[in-house]
Tab-separated table of C-alpha atoms in Angstrom:
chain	number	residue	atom	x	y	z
A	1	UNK	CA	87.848	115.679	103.463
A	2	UNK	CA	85.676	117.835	105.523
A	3	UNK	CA	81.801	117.252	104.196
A	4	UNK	CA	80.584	117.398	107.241
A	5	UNK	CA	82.112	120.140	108.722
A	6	UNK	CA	81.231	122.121	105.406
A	7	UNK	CA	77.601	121.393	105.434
A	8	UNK	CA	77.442	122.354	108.912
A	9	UNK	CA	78.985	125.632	108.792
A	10	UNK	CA	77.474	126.752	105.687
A	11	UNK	CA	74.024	126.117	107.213
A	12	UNK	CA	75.178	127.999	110.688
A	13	UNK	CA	76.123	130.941	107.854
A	14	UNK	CA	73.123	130.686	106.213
A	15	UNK	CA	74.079	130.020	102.595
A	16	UNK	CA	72.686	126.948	102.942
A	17	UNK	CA	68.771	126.312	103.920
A	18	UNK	CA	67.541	122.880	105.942
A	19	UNK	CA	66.354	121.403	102.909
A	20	UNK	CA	69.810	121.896	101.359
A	21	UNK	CA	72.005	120.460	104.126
A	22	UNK	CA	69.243	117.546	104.659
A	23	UNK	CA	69.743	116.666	100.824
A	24	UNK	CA	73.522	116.571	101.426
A	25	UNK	CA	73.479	114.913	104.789
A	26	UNK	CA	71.582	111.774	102.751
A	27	UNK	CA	74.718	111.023	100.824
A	28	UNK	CA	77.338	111.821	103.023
A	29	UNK	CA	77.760	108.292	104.199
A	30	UNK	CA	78.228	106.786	100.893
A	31	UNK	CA	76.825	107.337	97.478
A	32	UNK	CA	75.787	104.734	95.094
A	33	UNK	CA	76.389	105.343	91.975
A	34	UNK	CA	75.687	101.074	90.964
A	35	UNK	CA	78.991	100.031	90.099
A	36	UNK	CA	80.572	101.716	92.782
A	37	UNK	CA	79.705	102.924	96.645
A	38	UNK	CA	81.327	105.681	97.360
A	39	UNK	CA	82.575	106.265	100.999
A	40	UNK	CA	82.264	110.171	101.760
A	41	UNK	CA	82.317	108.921	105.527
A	42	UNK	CA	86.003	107.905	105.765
A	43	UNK	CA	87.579	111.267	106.333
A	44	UNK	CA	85.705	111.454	109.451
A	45	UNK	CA	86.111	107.697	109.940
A	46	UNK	CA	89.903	107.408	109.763
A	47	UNK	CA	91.073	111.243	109.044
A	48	UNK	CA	91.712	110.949	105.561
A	49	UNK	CA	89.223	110.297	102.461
A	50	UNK	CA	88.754	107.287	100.072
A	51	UNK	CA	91.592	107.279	97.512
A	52	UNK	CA	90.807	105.583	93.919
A	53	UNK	CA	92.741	102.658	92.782
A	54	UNK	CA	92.295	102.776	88.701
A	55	UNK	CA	93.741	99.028	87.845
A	56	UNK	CA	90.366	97.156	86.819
A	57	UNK	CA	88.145	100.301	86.603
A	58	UNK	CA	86.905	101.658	83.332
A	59	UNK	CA	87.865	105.129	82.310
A	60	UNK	CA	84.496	106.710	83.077
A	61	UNK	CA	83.915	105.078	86.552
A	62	UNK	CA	87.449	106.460	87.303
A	63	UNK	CA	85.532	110.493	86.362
A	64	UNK	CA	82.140	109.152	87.541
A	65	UNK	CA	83.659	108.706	91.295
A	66	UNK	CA	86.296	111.443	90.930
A	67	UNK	CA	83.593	114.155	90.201
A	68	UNK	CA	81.728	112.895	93.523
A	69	UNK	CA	84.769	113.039	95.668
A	70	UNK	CA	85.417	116.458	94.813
A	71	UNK	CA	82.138	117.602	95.072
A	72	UNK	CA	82.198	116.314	98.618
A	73	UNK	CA	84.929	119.074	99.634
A	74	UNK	CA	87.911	118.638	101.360
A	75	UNK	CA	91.506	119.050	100.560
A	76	UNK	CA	91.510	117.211	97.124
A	77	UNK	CA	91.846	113.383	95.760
A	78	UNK	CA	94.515	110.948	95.095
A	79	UNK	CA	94.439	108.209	92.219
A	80	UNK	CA	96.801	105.256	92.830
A	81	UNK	CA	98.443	103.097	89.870
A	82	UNK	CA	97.356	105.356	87.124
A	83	UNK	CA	98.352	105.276	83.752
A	84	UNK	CA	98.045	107.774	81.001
A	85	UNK	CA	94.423	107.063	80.564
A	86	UNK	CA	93.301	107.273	84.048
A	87	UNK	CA	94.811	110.538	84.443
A	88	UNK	CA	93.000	111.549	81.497
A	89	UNK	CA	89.910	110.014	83.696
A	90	UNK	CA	90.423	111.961	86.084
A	91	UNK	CA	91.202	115.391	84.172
A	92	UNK	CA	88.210	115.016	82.906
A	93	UNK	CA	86.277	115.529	86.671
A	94	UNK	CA	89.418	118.044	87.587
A	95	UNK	CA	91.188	119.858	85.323
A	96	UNK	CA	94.210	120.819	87.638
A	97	UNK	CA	95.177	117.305	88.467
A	98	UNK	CA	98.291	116.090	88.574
A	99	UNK	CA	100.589	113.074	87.379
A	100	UNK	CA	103.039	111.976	88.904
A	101	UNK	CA	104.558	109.673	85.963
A	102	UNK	CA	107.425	107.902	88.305
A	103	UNK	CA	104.941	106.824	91.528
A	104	UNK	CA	101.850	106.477	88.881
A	105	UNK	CA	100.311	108.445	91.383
A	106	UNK	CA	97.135	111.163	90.397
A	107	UNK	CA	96.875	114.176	92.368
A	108	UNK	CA	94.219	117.047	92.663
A	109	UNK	CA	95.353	119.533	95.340
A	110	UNK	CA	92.627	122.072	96.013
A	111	UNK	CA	93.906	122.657	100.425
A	112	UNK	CA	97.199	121.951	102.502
A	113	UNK	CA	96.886	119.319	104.557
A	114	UNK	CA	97.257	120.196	108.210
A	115	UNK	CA	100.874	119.438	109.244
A	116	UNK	CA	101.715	116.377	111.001
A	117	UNK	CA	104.646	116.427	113.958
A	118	UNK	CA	107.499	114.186	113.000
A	119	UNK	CA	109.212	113.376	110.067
A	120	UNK	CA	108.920	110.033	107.756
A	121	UNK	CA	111.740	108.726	106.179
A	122	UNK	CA	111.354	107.498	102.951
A	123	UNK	CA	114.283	104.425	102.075
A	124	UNK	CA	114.932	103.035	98.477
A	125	UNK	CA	117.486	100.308	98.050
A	126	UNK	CA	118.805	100.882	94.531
A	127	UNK	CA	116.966	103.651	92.148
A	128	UNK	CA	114.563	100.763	90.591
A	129	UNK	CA	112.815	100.456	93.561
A	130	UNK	CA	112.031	104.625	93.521
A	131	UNK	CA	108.403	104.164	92.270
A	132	UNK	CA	107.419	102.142	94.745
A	133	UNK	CA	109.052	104.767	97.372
A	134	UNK	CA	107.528	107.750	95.260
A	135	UNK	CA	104.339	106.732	95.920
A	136	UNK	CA	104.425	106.444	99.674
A	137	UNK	CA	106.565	109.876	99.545
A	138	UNK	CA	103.824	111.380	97.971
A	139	UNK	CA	100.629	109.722	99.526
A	140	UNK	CA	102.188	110.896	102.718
A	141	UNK	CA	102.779	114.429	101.815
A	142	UNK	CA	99.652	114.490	100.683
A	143	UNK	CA	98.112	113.432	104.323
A	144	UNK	CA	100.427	116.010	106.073
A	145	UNK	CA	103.456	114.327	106.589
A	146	UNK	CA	106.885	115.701	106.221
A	147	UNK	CA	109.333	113.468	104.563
A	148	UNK	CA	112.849	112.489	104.016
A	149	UNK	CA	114.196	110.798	100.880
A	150	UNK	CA	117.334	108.848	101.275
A	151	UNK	CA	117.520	106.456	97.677
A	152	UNK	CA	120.141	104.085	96.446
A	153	UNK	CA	121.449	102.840	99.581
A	154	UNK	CA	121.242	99.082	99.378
A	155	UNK	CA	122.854	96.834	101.132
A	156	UNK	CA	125.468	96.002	98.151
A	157	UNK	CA	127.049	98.865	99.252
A	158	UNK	CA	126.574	99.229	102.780
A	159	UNK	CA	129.128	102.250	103.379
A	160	UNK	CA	125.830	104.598	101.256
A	161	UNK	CA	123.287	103.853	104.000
A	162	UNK	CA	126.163	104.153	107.038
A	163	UNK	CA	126.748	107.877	105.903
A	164	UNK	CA	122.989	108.400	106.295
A	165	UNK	CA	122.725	107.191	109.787
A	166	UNK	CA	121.883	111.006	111.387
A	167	UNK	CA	119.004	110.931	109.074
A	168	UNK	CA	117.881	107.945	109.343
A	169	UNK	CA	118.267	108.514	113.460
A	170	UNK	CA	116.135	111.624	113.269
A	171	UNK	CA	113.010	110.055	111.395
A	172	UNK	CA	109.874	109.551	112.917
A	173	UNK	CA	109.196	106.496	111.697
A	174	UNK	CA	111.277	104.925	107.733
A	175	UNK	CA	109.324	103.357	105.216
A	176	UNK	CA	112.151	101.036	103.239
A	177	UNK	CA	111.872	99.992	100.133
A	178	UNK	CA	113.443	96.638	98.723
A	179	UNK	CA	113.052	93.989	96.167
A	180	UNK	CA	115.808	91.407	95.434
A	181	UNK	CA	116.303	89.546	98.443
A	182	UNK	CA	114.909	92.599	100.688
A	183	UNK	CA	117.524	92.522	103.365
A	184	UNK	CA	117.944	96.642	103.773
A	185	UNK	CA	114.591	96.884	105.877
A	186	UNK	CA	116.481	94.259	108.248
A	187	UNK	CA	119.839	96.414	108.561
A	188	UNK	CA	118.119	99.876	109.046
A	189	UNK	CA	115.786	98.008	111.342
A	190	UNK	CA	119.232	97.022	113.755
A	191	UNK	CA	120.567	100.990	113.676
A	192	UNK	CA	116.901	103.209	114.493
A	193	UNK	CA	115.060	103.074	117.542
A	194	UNK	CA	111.800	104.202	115.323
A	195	UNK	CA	109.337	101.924	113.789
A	196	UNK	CA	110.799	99.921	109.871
A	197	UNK	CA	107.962	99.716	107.332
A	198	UNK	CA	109.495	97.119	105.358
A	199	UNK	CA	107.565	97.168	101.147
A	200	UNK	CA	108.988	94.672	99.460
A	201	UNK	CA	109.506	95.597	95.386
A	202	UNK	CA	109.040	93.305	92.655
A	203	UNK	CA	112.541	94.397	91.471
A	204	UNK	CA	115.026	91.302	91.154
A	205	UNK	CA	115.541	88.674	88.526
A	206	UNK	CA	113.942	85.589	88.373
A	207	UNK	CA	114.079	83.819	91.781
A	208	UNK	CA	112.730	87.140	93.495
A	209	UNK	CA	109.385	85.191	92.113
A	210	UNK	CA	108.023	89.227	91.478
A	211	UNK	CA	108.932	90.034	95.018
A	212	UNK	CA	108.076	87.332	96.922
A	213	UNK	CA	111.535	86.569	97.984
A	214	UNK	CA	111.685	90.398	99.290
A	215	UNK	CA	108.232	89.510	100.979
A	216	UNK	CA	109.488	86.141	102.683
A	217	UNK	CA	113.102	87.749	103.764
A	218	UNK	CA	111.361	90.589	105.534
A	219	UNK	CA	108.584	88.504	107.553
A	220	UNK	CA	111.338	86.285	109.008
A	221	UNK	CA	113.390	89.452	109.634
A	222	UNK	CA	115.574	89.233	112.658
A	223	UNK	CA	115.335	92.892	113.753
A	224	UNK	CA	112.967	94.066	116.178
A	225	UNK	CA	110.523	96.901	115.363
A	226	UNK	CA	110.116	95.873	111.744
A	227	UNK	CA	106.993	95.588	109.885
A	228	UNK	CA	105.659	94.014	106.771
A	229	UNK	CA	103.483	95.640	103.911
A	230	UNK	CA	102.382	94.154	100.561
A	231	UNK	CA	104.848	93.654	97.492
A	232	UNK	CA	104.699	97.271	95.904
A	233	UNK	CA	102.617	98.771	98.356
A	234	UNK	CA	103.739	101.949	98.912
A	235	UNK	CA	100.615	103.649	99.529
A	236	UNK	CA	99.708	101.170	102.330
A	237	UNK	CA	103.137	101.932	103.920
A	238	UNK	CA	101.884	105.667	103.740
A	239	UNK	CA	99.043	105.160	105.192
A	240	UNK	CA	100.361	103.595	107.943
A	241	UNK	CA	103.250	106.008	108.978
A	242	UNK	CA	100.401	108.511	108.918
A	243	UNK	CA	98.458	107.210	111.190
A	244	UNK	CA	101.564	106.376	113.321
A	245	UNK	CA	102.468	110.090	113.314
A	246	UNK	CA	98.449	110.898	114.307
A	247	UNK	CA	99.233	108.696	117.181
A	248	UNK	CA	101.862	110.757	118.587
C-alpha cells in the first residue's frame, strides 16, 4: 500500500489542496472505526499492508475494514481463512475480489506487486496438505514473490522429492508443508543450502493431536537451517520468505 506516497504526489500535482491531504494525513496511521483499528501505517512500516483474518469477525466488520483498506490505495487486499460468507463480505466493499476456494484465501488485485529477486519454493507432502501450501503460494505472489510448486512428495515415497532435487536446489528459500509426523521439512532441510520454513498441517489421524505431532517433530529437527511456523500457517510462512527475499 502506498497512502502516503499517493497523498503526497497528488498534492505536488495539485489535485489535491492542503486541507485535503491534512484530512487524509489524520488517518493514515490507523483508523478507528470502534471495533477495529485499522493500521494504514504498515505498508510503510514493514512493506506490505494489514491483511484481514475473517475467523471471529462478523460479516460487516469484514466490509467495514475492507472498504477502508481500499480506500487507502495501494496494490489491493488479502482476506485469510475465508469462507463463503466472508467473501461475500468482502464483495460487498470490492466487487472484483477473488476466492480462492482451496487456500480460503480472498483476493482484490487492483496493481502488480513490484517483483522480488529469487524464487520461493513452495513444498506439500501429500495433496491434503495443498491448502495450507496454497495459501503461502498465493500470499507470496501476492507480495511479489515468484514461486515454485513441487506437491505430493512426502517422505513415504522418497524417490518423488529425489527427482525434484534441481528445483528444490535452485529456490531461494522452500516453504514445506507437512502434517502426520512432519518429517519432509527435516529431509529437504539435509539436501538445500537455502533457508526450510517448516508449517506443520493438521493432516494425520489421531495421534497427530491436529498437528501437534508435525509441530513437535519439526522443532527438534536435526537439520540445520530449518525453521518453525504455526500449525496451518501458511500465510506466516509467506510472510516470512518475503521478507527473506527483501533482505537479499
Amino acid at each position: 500500500m502506498d497512502g502516503w506516497g499517493a497523498v503526497l504526489r497528488a498534492f505536488r500535482d495539485g489535485t489535491l489542496d492542503e486541507a485535503g491531504a491534512l484530512e487524509r494525513l489524520k488517518t493514515l496511521s490507523f483508523e478507528d472505526l470502534g471495533f477495529a483499528k485499522v493500521d494504514h501505517h504498515r505498508a510503510l512500516r514493514q512493506g506490505f499492508p494489514e491483511v484481514i483474518f475473517c475467523p471471529g469477525k462478523a460479516a460487516e466488520h469484514i466490509t467495514a475494514i475492507a472498504e477502508k483498506l481500499l480506500k487507502a490505495g495501494g496494490p489491493g487486499l488479502l482476506a485469510t481463512r475465508a469462507d463463503e460468507a466472508a467473501y461475500e463480505a468482502v464483495r460487498r466493499a470490492a466487487p472484483d475480489a477473488i476466492y480462492q476456494t482451496i487456500a480460503r484465501l480472498v483476493e482484490v488485485r487492483r496493481a502488480a506487486p513490484a517483483p522480488l529477486p529469487g524464487t520461493v519454493g513452495i513444498v506439500s507432502a501429500g495433496s491434503a496438505d495443498i491448502p495450507v501450501a496454497e495459501e503461502a503460494a498465493l500470499v507470496a505472489e501476492a507480495l511479489g514473490c515468484r514461486t515454485d510448486r513441487i506437491y505430493d512428495v512426502g517422505v513415504a515415497g522418497l524417490h518423488r522429492l529425489l527427482a525434484q532435487l534441481e528445483r528444490l536446489s535452485a529456490a531461494s528459500v522452500l516453504i514445506v508443508a507437512a502434517g502426520m509426523e512432519g518429517a519432509l521439512p527435516s529431509v529437504v532441510g539435509g539436501l538445500v543450502d537455502c533457508p526450510v520454513i517448516a508449517v506443520p498441517t493438521s493432516v494425520g489421524y489421531g495421534a497427530s493431536f491436529g498437528g501437534l505431532s508435525a509441530l513437535l517433530g519439526m522443532l527438534s529437527s536435526c537439520a540445520a537451517g530449518v525453521g518453525v511456523m504455526n500449525i496451518d500457517n501458511g500465510f506466516g510462512a509467506a510472510m516470512l520468505a518475503t521478507k527473506i527475499l527483501r533482505g537479499k
